[in-house]
Short mmCIF file of N, CA and C in Angstrom, two decimals:
data_model
loop_
_atom_site.label_atom_id
_atom_site.label_comp_id
_atom_site.label_asym_id
_atom_site.label_seq_id
_atom_site.Cartn_x
_atom_site.Cartn_y
_atom_site.Cartn_z
N UNK A 1 103.38 106.25 99.50
CA UNK A 1 102.11 106.19 98.79
C UNK A 1 102.13 107.25 97.70
N UNK A 2 102.01 106.81 96.47
CA UNK A 2 102.00 107.73 95.33
C UNK A 2 100.61 108.34 95.18
N UNK A 3 99.58 107.53 95.40
CA UNK A 3 98.22 108.03 95.29
C UNK A 3 97.22 106.97 95.67
N UNK A 4 95.99 107.40 95.91
CA UNK A 4 94.93 106.44 96.23
C UNK A 4 93.60 106.98 95.73
N UNK A 5 92.68 106.06 95.50
CA UNK A 5 91.33 106.40 95.05
C UNK A 5 90.35 105.47 95.73
N UNK A 6 89.14 105.94 95.95
CA UNK A 6 88.07 105.09 96.43
C UNK A 6 86.85 105.36 95.55
N UNK A 7 86.31 104.31 94.98
CA UNK A 7 85.16 104.42 94.09
C UNK A 7 84.05 103.52 94.63
N UNK A 8 82.81 103.98 94.52
CA UNK A 8 81.68 103.21 95.01
C UNK A 8 80.69 102.98 93.88
N UNK A 9 80.10 101.80 93.85
CA UNK A 9 79.09 101.48 92.83
C UNK A 9 77.78 102.14 93.21
N UNK A 10 76.90 102.23 92.23
CA UNK A 10 75.59 102.85 92.45
C UNK A 10 74.80 102.21 93.58
N UNK A 11 75.00 100.94 93.81
CA UNK A 11 74.26 100.23 94.84
C UNK A 11 74.71 100.62 96.25
N UNK A 12 75.83 101.33 96.35
CA UNK A 12 76.43 101.71 97.63
C UNK A 12 76.82 100.50 98.47
N UNK A 13 76.99 99.36 97.82
CA UNK A 13 77.37 98.15 98.54
C UNK A 13 78.76 97.66 98.17
N UNK A 14 79.32 98.18 97.10
CA UNK A 14 80.64 97.74 96.65
C UNK A 14 81.56 98.94 96.51
N UNK A 15 82.70 98.86 97.18
CA UNK A 15 83.70 99.92 97.12
C UNK A 15 84.99 99.33 96.55
N UNK A 16 85.62 100.06 95.65
CA UNK A 16 86.93 99.69 95.14
C UNK A 16 87.92 100.72 95.66
N UNK A 17 88.93 100.23 96.36
CA UNK A 17 89.96 101.11 96.91
C UNK A 17 91.26 100.77 96.20
N UNK A 18 91.90 101.79 95.63
CA UNK A 18 93.13 101.59 94.86
C UNK A 18 94.26 102.40 95.51
N UNK A 19 95.37 101.74 95.77
CA UNK A 19 96.56 102.43 96.25
C UNK A 19 97.68 102.18 95.26
N UNK A 20 98.41 103.23 94.95
CA UNK A 20 99.58 103.08 94.09
C UNK A 20 100.81 103.41 94.93
N UNK A 21 101.71 102.44 95.01
CA UNK A 21 102.91 102.59 95.84
C UNK A 21 104.13 102.70 94.95
N UNK A 22 105.12 103.46 95.42
CA UNK A 22 106.31 103.74 94.63
C UNK A 22 107.10 102.49 94.28
N UNK A 23 107.29 101.62 95.27
CA UNK A 23 108.11 100.43 95.05
C UNK A 23 107.82 99.41 96.14
N UNK A 24 108.57 98.32 96.12
CA UNK A 24 108.34 97.25 97.08
C UNK A 24 108.61 97.70 98.51
N UNK A 25 109.62 98.53 98.71
CA UNK A 25 109.91 99.04 100.06
C UNK A 25 108.71 99.83 100.60
N UNK A 26 108.09 100.61 99.73
CA UNK A 26 106.90 101.37 100.14
C UNK A 26 105.74 100.44 100.48
N UNK A 27 105.62 99.34 99.75
CA UNK A 27 104.57 98.36 100.03
C UNK A 27 104.80 97.71 101.38
N UNK A 28 106.04 97.35 101.68
CA UNK A 28 106.37 96.76 102.98
C UNK A 28 106.04 97.73 104.11
N UNK A 29 106.40 98.99 103.92
CA UNK A 29 106.12 100.01 104.94
C UNK A 29 104.61 100.21 105.11
N UNK A 30 103.89 100.20 104.00
CA UNK A 30 102.42 100.37 104.05
C UNK A 30 101.77 99.25 104.85
N UNK A 31 102.19 98.01 104.59
CA UNK A 31 101.64 96.87 105.32
C UNK A 31 101.98 96.96 106.80
N UNK A 32 103.24 97.29 107.10
CA UNK A 32 103.66 97.41 108.50
C UNK A 32 102.85 98.48 109.22
N UNK A 33 102.70 99.64 108.59
CA UNK A 33 101.94 100.73 109.22
C UNK A 33 100.49 100.33 109.45
N UNK A 34 99.91 99.60 108.49
CA UNK A 34 98.52 99.15 108.65
C UNK A 34 98.40 98.17 109.81
N UNK A 35 99.31 97.19 109.86
CA UNK A 35 99.23 96.16 110.90
C UNK A 35 99.50 96.73 112.29
N UNK A 36 100.29 97.79 112.37
CA UNK A 36 100.59 98.43 113.66
C UNK A 36 99.46 99.37 114.10
N UNK A 37 98.53 99.64 113.23
CA UNK A 37 97.44 100.58 113.50
C UNK A 37 96.23 99.87 114.10
N UNK A 38 95.40 100.63 114.79
CA UNK A 38 94.14 100.11 115.32
C UNK A 38 93.21 99.70 114.17
N UNK A 39 93.46 100.21 112.97
CA UNK A 39 92.61 99.89 111.82
C UNK A 39 92.72 98.42 111.40
N UNK A 40 93.84 97.78 111.73
CA UNK A 40 94.01 96.38 111.35
C UNK A 40 92.90 95.52 111.95
N UNK A 41 92.50 95.82 113.16
CA UNK A 41 91.42 95.07 113.81
C UNK A 41 90.05 95.59 113.41
N UNK A 42 89.92 96.90 113.20
CA UNK A 42 88.63 97.50 112.90
C UNK A 42 88.20 97.35 111.44
N UNK A 43 89.15 97.33 110.53
CA UNK A 43 88.83 97.29 109.10
C UNK A 43 87.92 96.12 108.73
N UNK A 44 88.24 94.88 109.16
CA UNK A 44 87.37 93.75 108.78
C UNK A 44 85.98 93.80 109.43
N UNK A 45 85.84 94.58 110.48
CA UNK A 45 84.53 94.72 111.12
C UNK A 45 83.62 95.63 110.29
N UNK A 46 84.22 96.50 109.49
CA UNK A 46 83.46 97.46 108.68
C UNK A 46 83.32 96.98 107.24
N UNK A 47 84.38 96.40 106.71
CA UNK A 47 84.41 96.00 105.30
C UNK A 47 84.54 94.49 105.16
N UNK A 48 83.84 93.94 104.20
CA UNK A 48 83.96 92.54 103.83
C UNK A 48 84.78 92.50 102.56
N UNK A 49 86.06 92.19 102.68
CA UNK A 49 86.96 92.22 101.54
C UNK A 49 86.70 91.01 100.66
N UNK A 50 86.32 91.27 99.42
CA UNK A 50 86.02 90.20 98.46
C UNK A 50 87.26 89.79 97.68
N UNK A 51 88.15 90.76 97.41
CA UNK A 51 89.31 90.46 96.58
C UNK A 51 90.41 91.48 96.84
N UNK A 52 91.63 91.01 96.88
CA UNK A 52 92.81 91.86 96.97
C UNK A 52 93.67 91.51 95.77
N UNK A 53 93.93 92.50 94.93
CA UNK A 53 94.72 92.28 93.72
C UNK A 53 95.97 93.15 93.80
N UNK A 54 97.12 92.54 93.58
CA UNK A 54 98.39 93.25 93.56
C UNK A 54 98.87 93.25 92.11
N UNK A 55 99.09 94.44 91.57
CA UNK A 55 99.53 94.59 90.17
C UNK A 55 100.99 95.00 90.13
N UNK A 56 101.77 94.33 89.30
CA UNK A 56 103.16 94.72 89.11
C UNK A 56 104.13 93.66 89.58
N UNK A 57 105.40 93.96 89.39
CA UNK A 57 106.47 93.04 89.74
C UNK A 57 106.82 93.20 91.22
N UNK A 58 106.78 92.11 91.97
CA UNK A 58 107.15 92.15 93.38
C UNK A 58 108.02 90.93 93.70
N UNK A 59 108.81 91.07 94.74
CA UNK A 59 109.69 89.98 95.15
C UNK A 59 108.94 88.92 95.94
N UNK A 60 109.60 87.79 96.15
CA UNK A 60 108.95 86.66 96.82
C UNK A 60 108.54 86.96 98.27
N UNK A 61 109.33 87.76 98.99
CA UNK A 61 108.99 88.05 100.39
C UNK A 61 107.69 88.83 100.49
N UNK A 62 107.54 89.87 99.71
CA UNK A 62 106.31 90.67 99.78
C UNK A 62 105.14 89.91 99.16
N UNK A 63 105.42 89.07 98.17
CA UNK A 63 104.36 88.23 97.58
C UNK A 63 103.80 87.28 98.63
N UNK A 64 104.67 86.73 99.46
CA UNK A 64 104.24 85.84 100.54
C UNK A 64 103.38 86.60 101.56
N UNK A 65 103.77 87.82 101.85
CA UNK A 65 103.00 88.64 102.79
C UNK A 65 101.61 88.91 102.23
N UNK A 66 101.54 89.32 100.98
CA UNK A 66 100.23 89.58 100.35
C UNK A 66 99.41 88.29 100.23
N UNK A 67 100.08 87.17 99.96
CA UNK A 67 99.37 85.89 99.84
C UNK A 67 98.68 85.53 101.14
N UNK A 68 99.28 85.91 102.27
CA UNK A 68 98.65 85.64 103.57
C UNK A 68 97.31 86.36 103.70
N UNK A 69 97.13 87.43 102.94
CA UNK A 69 95.87 88.16 102.92
C UNK A 69 94.95 87.65 101.81
N UNK A 70 95.38 86.60 101.10
CA UNK A 70 94.57 86.05 100.02
C UNK A 70 94.69 86.81 98.72
N UNK A 71 95.78 87.55 98.55
CA UNK A 71 95.94 88.39 97.36
C UNK A 71 96.14 87.58 96.09
N UNK A 72 95.65 88.15 95.01
CA UNK A 72 95.88 87.65 93.67
C UNK A 72 96.98 88.53 93.07
N UNK A 73 98.11 87.93 92.69
CA UNK A 73 99.25 88.68 92.16
C UNK A 73 99.18 88.66 90.64
N UNK A 74 99.22 89.84 90.03
CA UNK A 74 99.21 89.97 88.57
C UNK A 74 100.45 90.76 88.14
N UNK A 75 101.27 90.14 87.30
CA UNK A 75 102.49 90.79 86.85
C UNK A 75 102.28 91.43 85.49
N UNK A 76 103.23 92.26 85.08
CA UNK A 76 103.16 92.95 83.80
C UNK A 76 103.22 91.97 82.64
N UNK A 77 102.61 92.34 81.53
CA UNK A 77 102.63 91.51 80.33
C UNK A 77 103.23 92.33 79.20
N UNK A 78 104.29 91.83 78.60
CA UNK A 78 104.93 92.45 77.44
C UNK A 78 105.28 93.92 77.66
N UNK A 79 105.67 94.26 78.88
CA UNK A 79 106.09 95.62 79.18
C UNK A 79 104.98 96.61 79.44
N UNK A 80 103.72 96.18 79.35
CA UNK A 80 102.60 97.08 79.61
C UNK A 80 102.26 97.06 81.09
N UNK A 81 101.88 98.21 81.61
CA UNK A 81 101.47 98.27 83.01
C UNK A 81 100.33 99.24 83.17
#
């Protein structure tokens, strides 16, 4: 994990959580650690996830894993990130 942020809107009803991961291996490890944790079951009881967005270039295996969570995959455009 390179870094993370959590931002809340004024209404206190919408939270944006951002994680920046070093590479695809770090993303795989992050998902594994989350799924092995008690938080995997508790998280949906506390939060209603509206959208999961994955930014950057990822391989098909990890894209499939994120797709199972309903993720929207967005890749780089013209070298900008």
